[in-house]
Amino acid sequence: MSRTVAIEGGGAFAVEPGEIVLDAAERQGIELPHECRAGNCGTCRVKVAEGQVSYASWPSALSEAEAACGFALACQARAETDLVLRYERVAYTEPSRQSALVIDVAPLAPDIVQVQLVLPDLERLEYRPGQHVNVFLEDGTHRSFSMASPPQGNAIDLHIRRIANGRFTGGMLAQLQAGDMLDVEIPLGTFHYHPEDERPILLVATGTGISPIKSIAQALMEDPDCPPVALYWGMRTKDELYLHDEIPAWGEKLFEFAYVPVLSRADASWSGRRGHVQQAVAEDIGDFSEYAIYLCGSPNMIHDAKALFLARGAQPAHVYAEGFSFQRHEAPAATLS
Ligand SMILES: Cc1cc2nc3c(=O)[nH]c(=O)nc-3n(C[C@H](O)[C@H](O)[C@H](O)COP(=O)(O)OP(=O)(O)OC[C@H]3O[C@@H](n4cnc5c(N)ncnc54)[C@H](O)[C@@H]3O)c2cc1C
């Protein structure tokens, strides 16, 4: 028997037995936020206001505590009953396909480059700090990258890690140079700064997960009601900490700013914190119940951080996370007949 999925505020669609909620929505022409389609990035997290969902296998980007609070991942969830889904009531700028001109490609660290783009057809690009852009490849698949700066005219900065054997980051990126054009869709994603959440802010990033966190931190610098901000940044080695010299100066504009870099493969010369970044946070903070927590980077870090922090009082509604998973490249699940 098919089930009905209603979206609070408007819209409804049918979902067939065994069908994934996101696939059913797309089949009926309804756009729901999503990215990796594998339950790893968390972009499709939604509150189930009424009804029950199930999973064929538990998605890594959803903790049991979040599920107990009614959150679900639309890209993995199946409807066990009729559902009412509650999406955040924030005004997002409608994404659009654009041509992007490459202004500069410059190394930031051994395997990380900065790509600066402008969107010549837009005078000004509005987005929420933390959101991302999708870059399309010739085969129609796309790769996601977060803006590393808040809105600034029609320019965007990306911080991209090269993945060995990665088609875009390991191949095409090496050829990319000023003057090239990219086909992009922007702005996208549900991970962003929440100015309405006035709790002390805990920012936790691994690797290039610092990119949207930097964008969020820069937005906080302009916020006259900026709450206390703590940033933990996990990397493997010191030479990868490409913003290490810049970040302490953020304290001039952020309220009660604390910055803690944590290295998992530091050599003997490193006198700072060692190990996994989420462990360092858990060593320093006993009770997470009063924090607004932003997690970005490795899906494993996010999975472990959620387990640690939620067990110590973090509130699922105040945990905002984005896992930098890689994209599923095949087409979405076939339409049910
Ligand atoms: C919402 C979102 C935002 C993102 N923002 C950023 C960003 O700002 N900066 C950034 O550097 N990355 C970011 N990523 C990750 C980035 O999109 C992927 O690393 C990228 O798509 C890889 O593309 P590729 O063509 O090089 O690799 P592909 O050819 O797609 O992948 C080839 C193989 O490489 C491995 N691989 C690819 N990506 C990863 C990864 N991230 N981690 C581990 N293994 C991987 C997998 O084994 C995969 O099968 C983001 C991801 C998401 C979902």
Short mmCIF file of C-alpha atoms in Angstrom, two decimals, residues 197-202 285-293 308-319:
data_model
loop_
_atom_site.label_atom_id
_atom_site.label_comp_id
_atom_site.label_asym_id
_atom_site.label_seq_id
_atom_site.Cartn_x
_atom_site.Cartn_y
_atom_site.Cartn_z
CA ASP A 197 20.62 30.11 17.47
CA GLU A 198 22.30 32.33 20.04
CA ARG A 199 24.05 29.63 22.07
CA PRO A 200 27.84 29.58 22.53
CA ILE A 201 29.24 28.23 19.29
CA LEU A 202 31.42 25.16 18.92
CA ILE A 285 34.08 20.06 27.32
CA GLY A 286 32.12 17.92 29.76
CA ASP A 287 28.60 19.14 29.04
CA PHE A 288 27.46 20.00 25.51
CA SER A 289 23.87 20.86 26.38
CA GLU A 290 24.26 24.63 25.96
CA TYR A 291 26.15 24.69 22.66
CA ALA A 292 25.24 25.30 19.05
CA ILE A 293 27.54 22.79 17.38
CA LEU A 308 30.32 11.62 21.94
CA PHE A 309 28.60 15.00 22.18
CA LEU A 310 24.98 13.79 22.13
CA ALA A 311 25.79 11.33 24.92
CA ARG A 312 26.92 14.35 26.95
CA GLY A 313 23.86 16.48 26.49
CA ALA A 314 24.20 18.03 23.01
CA GLN A 315 20.73 18.79 21.63
CA PRO A 316 20.10 17.25 18.17
CA ALA A 317 18.22 20.38 17.05
CA HIS A 318 21.36 22.44 17.78
CA VAL A 319 23.81 20.14 16.00
#
